[in-house]
Amino acid sequence: MPAVSKGDGMRGLAVFISDIRNCKSKEAEIKRINKELANIRSKFKGDKALDGYSKKKYVCKLLFIFLLGHDIDFGHMEAVNLLSSNKYTEKQIGYLFISVLVNSNSELIRLINNAIKNDLSSRNPTFMCLALHCIANVGSREMAEAFAGEIPRILVAGDTMDSVKQSAALCLLRLYKTSPDLVLMGEWTSRVVHLLNDQHMGVVTAAISLITCLSQKNPDEFKTCVSLAVSRLSRIVSSASTDLQDYTYYFVPAPWLSCKLLRLLQCYPPPEDGAVKGRLVECLETILNKAQEPPKSKKVQHSNAKNAILFEAISLIIHYDSEPNLLVRACNQLGQFLQHRETNLRYLALESMCTLASSEFSHEAVKTHIETVINALKTERDVSVRQRAADLLYAMCDRSNAKQIVAEMLSYLETADYSIREEMVLKVAILAEKYAVDYSWYVDTILNLIRIAGDYVSEEVWYRVIQIVINRDDVQGYAAKTVFEALQAPACHENMVKVGGYILGEFGNLIAGDPRSSPLVQFNLLHSKFHLCSVPTRALLLSAYIKFINLFPETKSTIQEVLRSDSQIRNSDVELQQRAVEYLKLSSIASTDVLATVLEEMPPFPERESSILAKLKKKKGPGAVSVNELEEGKREGGELNGGGGERGGDNSTIAASNASTPSPSADLLGLRTGPQVSAAPPSAGSLLVDVFSEAGVNDDGFLSSAPPSAVSEDAAPPLPESNELLNKFVCKNNGVLFENQLLQIGIKSEYRQNLGRMYLFYGNKTSVQFVTFTTTVSCPGELHPQLNVQAKPVEPLIEGGAQVQQVINIECLGDFCEAPLLNIKFRYGGALQNLSLKLPVTINKFFQPTEMASHDFFQRWKQLSQPQQEAQKIFKASHAMDTEVIKAKLLGLGMALLENVDPNPENFVCAGVIQTKAQQVGSLLRLEPNAQAQMYRLTLRSSKDTVSKRLCELLAEQF
Amino acid sequence: MMRFLLLFSRQGKLRLQKWFTVLSDRDKRKIIRDLTQMVLSRPPKACNFLPWRDLKIVYRRYASLYFCCGLEQDDNELLTLDILHRYVELLDQYFGNVCELDIIFNFEKAYFILDEFVIGGEVQETSKASVAKSIEEAESLQEVRQ
């Protein structure tokens, strides 16, 4: 069928496309396109009615221009006209245009739906298919509303042509995916399931996609499909390669249908009926057997199709996870593929084996391939294949091979692609921890990790090693010795300095007996790295130094000397300076007893899930780390910290301070917040209140300051600081509304007339998801009739580190004083979080600026001279009296700032009209600064007394 | 289900884009840019699959054109290579020795043929003869009416 341009070739289109292709530059192309657009526009607008052919040609040109990446804002109507043409190609182009350039223009949708309706009822199969394709391509809710009732009827009707049935099945699937509530299968269910028995292979192929999706959502209603699918599969698998005629693809009978059947079966557990199950197992065995037969063709299509079925069968075997015999055979088959010359097969085998590794029946079988996988990691040329090999090594790791696998991964890290290093580091860290029998190996591994790939070692990793060392006293001495040695290297990674500083600060005494690592040697070693480090590391080192003073009184004078030096005590970084000042003071005035109490060894950390695992999970997305693995991680973590639990008694204080950080992962050591000593028991800290007056820079969230028991399901009362937060936004529309350790709320808003739209951005600052996240916006009491606030629903789940957005529409009905309340509830690690804030919607947001001349201003000023129309406040400046800042704030207020109006150039005057639905309230403002007295006099006059008063209150807080 | 199918040339020129889910123009542009870059920079003989965001990308080069599609996690990569191949066969059958120019100058045909083969990201008809038949029927409809 050499069928190009069968009489419908559009010469004008071909010429245009050639022209575009001949354009030498982007500019030339744009010029040519603009010329064409002008031409088409004039044709469409012209008096002469266009014939169908011309319309088709121009619509097609527009489509071409759109697909080149240019905007098209006309031609929709002409395309809709084409839909009702009775010439096939015209109709077809019309539908294509609509499918590609969907427009939510409701008028148009109605017309389109009309045309579709006509074609659906035309009983012309070709037209019906076109209409169905269009519905499937657009898939909008409007279309679902119009056609979701009709399509199932077409699908199951006895007289529908096969090709129409196929289109109808997939069209319905598309609508079901976008609007499941509108597609009601009810009465059709059984007839749809029986399409699996249809004589026409094409109908079955199309229908099975629909049935699979419906089964996933309603497994019970569709469970009869299991036995039908098994018998259909069995017939295909046992057929000779030529039986299915055109449905045989490169000697493989019906590969698409076979794969879809195997996929459908994965929606269900193994069949309960013995006969059905027997038949299925037979099919699976046949598929595995066929893999061993010599290929019937050398073409890659043949092997692709055959292996597609094989991999799908293996997926089903893994899904059932109940047939040890099949599992082991699957594993052996994949083992063969691991060494196949086709890269694609090696990739898929590695991927598939990852899931097999988690099955108890095949875990051992997978392990036998370790050498091949390690080899793949070393020799594969394609990074995505190496990545899969690393994943598989991780999945097959257990106590018996952990040391080998970790060593291989470490050595691979030295040459690994940058793109996968961070993930590799996390994996090594997790494995080392999970399978550590002897903790010196664990410490060695992590330090190696830092040495080899220090840049990719995230905070979580080095926090964790410190946690573990602190919790296990049998490894502390070794850890101190090892970090001491590691720090000897002339160039060592900053993360190494952090770990070294922390560990020597805690456990340096354990190696101080050796003259080669005497206290002073240790200190000098640490301090030699100090100047090369960033501020946070320096801060950590300073804390290590003060710990040294406690551990080794003989270092006191040396360290005090360092603290006293200008580069510390006058450091431009406020955190470093503060630490230097406070530590110096602490070391000189506190008695040794006090010092010993404050600087006591860190108590064990409470048992918690490894934060590294959480990080990996986040990195790979949900599902990448199996639940099984997570639980195991938790269990192993528990074992690890077991010692901590027993010793928990003497650390109740630290446990309490940890309770205020409900995060299982964030801020492990409390290092990220205030100085390290603030984590010391508060009872001891209170002795030193004077010394530490400012030290406990406690940025614990507002949330956590409330004891968990006090949190009820009712909306919490607004935070005490919410008025302050509100004031922050009087003169601006965007910024961070609220922030604590868990959550950050950003705000963006825009106002026009009496309407406003606000975007709230809820950011999860932790690495753990927030669940049942709900927000409610309410207008308490008197506010209710004045303000209409509508909040769009927000996603109930916020992944760790993710942000969700909520849109709030606001309508101002009358003037108001209060602010709407925003209540936020969510669960974080099981604990309910509940907080209320005031939404920064204030009356001035609805200002329209009004420009006026001096004369007009004072005339109006006088008109508003009744005493209740005026509100005045005299107040002290709370910020520097900078003219530019004041101007910016007044502009932010929303009024027009009038220049050359007030006779005194120091004064500011503004005018504006507040737009509410009920009325407009004109307002004038005058602000008189007195620089000498650092005072302001603020006067507001408006036609409504409550407005003057409220504006005056709001503004008095701003300057 | 397939989320999208893109055809682009070795120079990174997009020749066909088919989206099976609703995406904003901005997202589409980003996907096109990211994927053309990523796929074109891969060495020859590399694996035809790669993970990208939450999708599996399957691509294959035919002469000067790359066929590249995004799949969901439970889709079968090898079978998708077969889908791409079958699509190429259908184009070839229609145009006779199809080349990139055929798709440039008859882009609308390339879309129509795809619609006969894949709907909503799922294969509707795998028989070459059946697809050819529906296209032929449609074309003959056109000729009779003219």
Tab-separated table of C-alpha atoms in Angstrom, chain B residues 92-143:
chain	number	residue	atom	x	y	z
B	92	ASP	CA	6.849	1.609	6.780
B	93	GLN	CA	3.872	-0.265	5.473
B	94	TYR	CA	1.967	2.942	4.948
B	95	PHE	CA	4.681	5.119	3.456
B	96	GLY	CA	6.726	2.394	1.840
B	97	ASN	CA	10.344	2.567	3.013
B	98	VAL	CA	9.586	5.219	5.552
B	99	CYS	CA	12.172	7.879	6.319
B	100	GLU	CA	12.309	10.906	8.546
B	101	LEU	CA	11.095	13.189	5.750
B	102	ASP	CA	7.869	11.206	5.408
B	103	ILE	CA	7.112	11.908	9.025
B	104	ILE	CA	7.995	15.575	8.705
B	105	PHE	CA	5.821	16.179	5.668
B	106	ASN	CA	3.000	13.879	6.639
B	107	PHE	CA	3.064	14.402	10.366
B	108	GLU	CA	-0.698	14.119	10.609
B	109	LYS	CA	-0.546	10.629	9.105
B	110	ALA	CA	2.001	9.570	11.688
B	111	TYR	CA	-0.437	10.644	14.389
B	112	PHE	CA	-3.366	8.865	12.736
B	113	ILE	CA	-1.454	5.614	12.421
B	114	LEU	CA	-0.439	5.827	16.057
B	115	ASP	CA	-4.067	6.329	17.067
B	116	GLU	CA	-5.027	3.140	15.272
B	117	PHE	CA	-2.381	1.237	17.189
B	118	VAL	CA	-2.208	2.739	20.669
B	119	ILE	CA	-5.006	4.463	22.599
B	120	GLY	CA	-4.602	6.071	25.971
B	121	GLY	CA	-1.139	4.553	26.266
B	122	GLU	CA	-2.306	0.971	25.772
B	123	VAL	CA	-1.997	-1.186	22.701
B	124	GLN	CA	-5.355	-1.624	21.033
B	125	GLU	CA	-4.476	-3.696	18.021
B	126	THR	CA	-1.319	-5.670	17.428
B	127	SER	CA	-2.161	-7.169	14.091
B	128	LYS	CA	-0.421	-5.360	11.299
B	129	ALA	CA	-3.096	-6.443	8.860
B	130	SER	CA	-5.923	-5.115	11.017
B	131	VAL	CA	-4.345	-1.718	11.488
B	132	ALA	CA	-3.608	-1.518	7.794
B	133	LYS	CA	-7.178	-2.493	7.062
B	134	SER	CA	-8.688	0.272	9.188
B	135	ILE	CA	-6.407	2.833	7.612
B	136	GLU	CA	-7.254	1.600	4.146
B	137	GLU	CA	-10.957	1.611	4.873
B	138	ALA	CA	-10.757	5.164	6.058
B	139	GLU	CA	-8.795	6.254	3.024
B	140	SER	CA	-11.176	4.571	0.635
B	141	LEU	CA	-14.039	6.286	2.395
B	142	GLN	CA	-12.329	9.515	1.526
B	143	GLU	CA	-11.843	8.627	-2.124
